[in-house]
mmCIF file of C-alpha atoms in Angstrom:
data_model
loop_
_atom_site.group_PDB
_atom_site.id
_atom_site.type_symbol
_atom_site.label_atom_id
_atom_site.label_comp_id
_atom_site.label_asym_id
_atom_site.label_seq_id
_atom_site.Cartn_x
_atom_site.Cartn_y
_atom_site.Cartn_z
ATOM 1 C CA MET X 1 71.019 197.538 151.570
ATOM 2 C CA HIS X 2 67.884 195.727 152.494
ATOM 3 C CA GLN X 3 67.067 193.889 155.689
ATOM 4 C CA GLN X 4 66.709 190.134 155.658
ATOM 5 C CA GLN X 5 63.338 188.944 156.788
ATOM 6 C CA GLN X 6 63.330 186.490 159.726
ATOM 7 C CA TYR X 7 61.353 183.293 159.279
ATOM 8 C CA ALA X 8 60.145 180.882 161.927
ATOM 9 C CA TYR X 9 62.858 178.372 162.862
ATOM 10 C CA GLY X 10 65.265 179.861 160.337
ATOM 11 C CA GLY X 11 63.302 178.631 157.324
ATOM 12 C CA SER X 12 63.000 180.140 153.861
ATOM 13 C CA PRO X 13 59.952 181.873 152.428
ATOM 14 C CA GLY X 14 57.305 179.418 151.331
ATOM 15 C CA TYR X 15 58.895 176.443 153.095
ATOM 16 C CA ALA X 16 57.867 175.129 156.466
ATOM 17 C CA SER X 17 60.764 174.276 158.730
ATOM 18 C CA ALA X 18 60.653 172.016 161.731
ATOM 19 C CA PRO X 19 61.692 173.179 165.190
ATOM 20 C CA PRO X 20 65.134 172.070 166.365
ATOM 21 C CA MET X 21 65.312 168.386 167.318
ATOM 22 C CA GLN X 22 65.474 167.414 170.963
ATOM 23 C CA ALA X 23 66.970 164.263 172.415
ATOM 24 C CA PRO X 24 64.329 161.468 172.463
ATOM 25 C CA TYR X 25 65.098 160.563 176.070
ATOM 26 C CA PRO X 26 65.722 162.704 179.109
ATOM 27 C CA SER X 27 69.169 162.599 180.631
ATOM 28 C CA GLN X 28 70.056 159.992 183.221
ATOM 29 C CA HIS X 29 69.567 162.555 185.971
ATOM 30 C CA THR X 30 65.840 163.047 185.436
ATOM 31 C CA HIS X 31 63.172 161.099 187.265
ATOM 32 C CA PRO X 32 61.320 158.243 185.540
ATOM 33 C CA THR X 33 58.036 159.253 183.936
ATOM 34 C CA SER X 34 56.437 155.823 183.693
ATOM 35 C CA ARG X 35 55.573 152.932 186.007
ATOM 36 C CA TRP X 36 56.042 149.192 185.687
ATOM 37 C CA SER X 37 52.841 147.631 184.332
ATOM 38 C CA THR X 38 53.004 144.821 186.907
ATOM 39 C CA GLY X 39 54.821 144.233 190.146
ATOM 40 C CA LEU X 40 57.968 142.203 190.628
ATOM 41 C CA TYR X 41 56.078 139.354 192.311
ATOM 42 C CA ASP X 42 53.090 139.227 189.915
ATOM 43 C CA CYS X 43 54.298 136.001 188.313
ATOM 44 C CA GLY X 44 50.783 134.533 188.537
ATOM 45 C CA HIS X 45 49.640 136.772 185.667
ATOM 46 C CA ASP X 46 51.142 134.327 183.173
ATOM 47 C CA CYS X 47 51.699 130.861 184.604
ATOM 48 C CA CYS X 48 53.160 129.406 181.374
ATOM 49 C CA ASP X 49 55.878 132.056 181.121
ATOM 50 C CA SER X 50 56.554 131.803 184.852
ATOM 51 C CA LEU X 51 57.004 128.045 184.639
ATOM 52 C CA LEU X 52 59.256 128.371 181.604
ATOM 53 C CA THR X 53 61.349 131.008 183.391
ATOM 54 C CA CYS X 54 61.721 128.857 186.515
ATOM 55 C CA CYS X 55 62.763 125.792 184.503
ATOM 56 C CA CYS X 56 64.847 127.520 181.842
ATOM 57 C CA PRO X 57 65.531 131.201 182.612
ATOM 58 C CA CYS X 58 67.927 131.466 179.672
ATOM 59 C CA VAL X 59 64.991 131.279 177.223
ATOM 60 C CA THR X 60 63.065 134.126 178.842
ATOM 61 C CA PHE X 61 66.232 136.184 179.176
ATOM 62 C CA GLY X 62 67.081 135.606 175.512
ATOM 63 C CA ARG X 63 63.632 136.768 174.431
ATOM 64 C CA VAL X 64 63.782 139.904 176.567
ATOM 65 C CA ALA X 65 67.353 140.791 175.579
ATOM 66 C CA GLU X 66 66.638 140.323 171.868
ATOM 67 C CA GLU X 67 63.761 142.830 172.055
ATOM 68 C CA VAL X 68 65.660 145.292 174.243
ATOM 69 C CA ASP X 69 68.561 145.162 171.751
ATOM 70 C CA HIS X 70 66.118 145.563 168.832
ATOM 71 C CA GLY X 71 67.218 142.263 167.305
ATOM 72 C CA ARG X 72 70.930 143.075 167.021
ATOM 73 C CA LYS X 73 71.656 139.677 168.590
ATOM 74 C CA SER X 74 69.361 136.672 168.425
ATOM 75 C CA CYS X 75 67.492 135.131 171.324
ATOM 76 C CA CYS X 76 69.749 132.069 171.091
ATOM 77 C CA THR X 77 72.909 134.174 171.297
ATOM 78 C CA HIS X 78 71.680 136.003 174.397
ATOM 79 C CA ALA X 79 70.485 132.748 175.974
ATOM 80 C CA THR X 80 73.836 131.057 175.367
ATOM 81 C CA ILE X 81 75.821 133.939 176.839
ATOM 82 C CA PHE X 82 73.484 134.074 179.830
ATOM 83 C CA THR X 83 73.808 130.320 180.413
ATOM 84 C CA LEU X 84 77.617 130.411 180.313
ATOM 85 C CA LEU X 85 77.749 133.359 182.702
ATOM 86 C CA TYR X 86 75.113 131.728 184.930
ATOM 87 C CA LEU X 87 77.262 128.601 185.186
ATOM 88 C CA LEU X 88 80.163 130.830 186.237
ATOM 89 C CA GLY X 89 77.915 132.390 188.887
ATOM 90 C CA ILE X 90 77.731 135.843 187.304
ATOM 91 C CA GLY X 91 74.634 135.583 185.090
ATOM 92 C CA CYS X 92 72.874 138.224 187.181
ATOM 93 C CA LEU X 93 75.402 140.830 186.030
ATOM 94 C CA TYR X 94 74.447 140.245 182.403
ATOM 95 C CA SER X 95 70.719 140.155 183.087
ATOM 96 C CA CYS X 96 70.727 143.252 185.305
ATOM 97 C CA HIS X 97 72.380 145.178 182.454
ATOM 98 C CA TYR X 98 69.398 144.403 180.236
ATOM 99 C CA ARG X 99 66.943 145.334 182.978
ATOM 100 C CA SER X 100 68.653 148.734 183.105
ATOM 101 C CA LYS X 101 68.402 149.080 179.320
ATOM 102 C CA LEU X 102 64.698 148.186 179.436
ATOM 103 C CA ARG X 103 64.097 150.728 182.189
ATOM 104 C CA ASP X 104 65.922 153.412 180.193
ATOM 105 C CA GLN X 105 63.877 152.682 177.053
ATOM 106 C CA TYR X 106 60.569 153.035 178.878
ATOM 107 C CA HIS X 107 61.607 155.503 181.596
ATOM 108 C CA LEU X 108 60.789 153.031 184.373
ATOM 109 C CA PRO X 109 61.880 153.479 187.989
ATOM 110 C CA GLU X 110 64.579 151.328 189.537
ATOM 111 C CA GLU X 111 62.389 149.537 192.066
ATOM 112 C CA PRO X 112 62.021 147.894 194.527
ATOM 113 C CA CYS X 113 65.841 148.141 194.665
ATOM 114 C CA SER X 114 68.779 148.330 192.254
ATOM 115 C CA ASP X 115 68.653 146.267 189.071
ATOM 116 C CA CYS X 116 71.585 144.068 190.119
ATOM 117 C CA CYS X 117 70.041 143.447 193.527
ATOM 118 C CA VAL X 118 66.714 142.449 191.910
ATOM 119 C CA HIS X 119 68.447 139.993 189.566
ATOM 120 C CA LEU X 120 70.672 138.646 192.312
ATOM 121 C CA CYS X 121 67.852 138.039 194.820
ATOM 122 C CA CYS X 122 64.900 137.227 192.527
ATOM 123 C CA PRO X 123 66.191 136.416 189.035
ATOM 124 C CA CYS X 124 63.094 134.523 187.886
ATOM 125 C CA CYS X 125 60.710 137.198 189.166
ATOM 126 C CA ALA X 126 62.808 139.915 187.491
ATOM 127 C CA LEU X 127 62.848 138.095 184.148
ATOM 128 C CA CYS X 128 59.108 137.435 184.331
ATOM 129 C CA GLN X 129 58.391 141.099 185.098
ATOM 130 C CA GLU X 130 60.548 142.265 182.183
ATOM 131 C CA HIS X 131 58.893 139.760 179.835
ATOM 132 C CA ARG X 132 55.412 140.861 180.971
ATOM 133 C CA GLU X 133 56.371 144.522 180.524
ATOM 134 C CA LEU X 134 57.341 143.953 176.895
ATOM 135 C CA LYS X 135 54.201 141.889 176.234
ATOM 136 C CA LEU X 136 51.935 144.514 177.806
ATOM 137 C CA ARG X 137 53.597 147.244 175.773
ATOM 138 C CA GLU X 138 52.723 145.122 172.721
ATOM 139 C CA GLN X 139 56.290 144.183 171.981
ATOM 140 C CA ASN X 140 56.038 140.409 172.053
ATOM 141 C CA PRO X 141 59.346 138.837 173.066
ATOM 142 C CA SER X 142 57.923 135.373 172.406
ATOM 143 C CA SER X 143 57.345 135.998 168.716
ATOM 144 C CA GLY X 144 59.851 138.718 167.883
ATOM 145 C CA THR X 145 57.111 141.090 166.708
ATOM 146 C CA VAL X 146 56.973 144.762 167.556
ATOM 147 C CA ASN X 147 53.977 147.058 167.295
ATOM 148 C CA PRO X 148 55.465 150.304 165.854
ATOM 149 C CA ALA X 149 52.765 152.415 167.498
ATOM 150 C CA MET X 150 53.736 151.187 170.974
ATOM 151 C CA ALA X 151 57.499 150.871 170.503
ATOM 152 C CA SER X 152 59.920 153.307 172.043
ATOM 153 C CA PRO X 153 61.290 156.041 169.744
ATOM 154 C CA ALA X 154 64.671 154.293 169.623
ATOM 155 C CA ALA X 155 63.041 151.043 168.497
ATOM 156 C CA SER X 156 61.180 152.708 165.640
ATOM 157 C CA GLN X 157 64.445 154.137 164.301
ATOM 158 C CA PHE X 158 65.744 150.616 163.732
ATOM 159 C CA MET X 159 62.511 149.144 162.365
ATOM 160 C CA TYR X 160 62.364 151.323 159.260
ATOM 161 C CA LYS X 161 66.003 151.348 158.152
#
């Protein structure tokens, strides 16, 4: 009998094999590795978006949610759901869910307090911050365009299927 030769990563002779795949995101129990690009109260960075958000927060929310969901639902669908829930007094529950999803995608800290608390106390500031974050990461929620080089790994999986 002869001995089998061991190859790196269990590959075959003459073929390069990749190392085992790791999960693209750390588990929920790890600490965030990134920071928000702007603060919660930095609404003055983009006066047009701030004014739009104050007058019609459903539009800004729809734009943010569409990008966070990678286009699975349209901006109009998200905006309509948000508006209905807002009229029932529970819109912040829907919007805080998307803030959490955004934070998970970019490994952002939950600050200055919990996502639901931020959306309950300062909904317009929270939506503006989320919108700015996507714009600064070159994912433009206003136009529906995504820069593949700057997108999160999860986003790039959906862009090329």
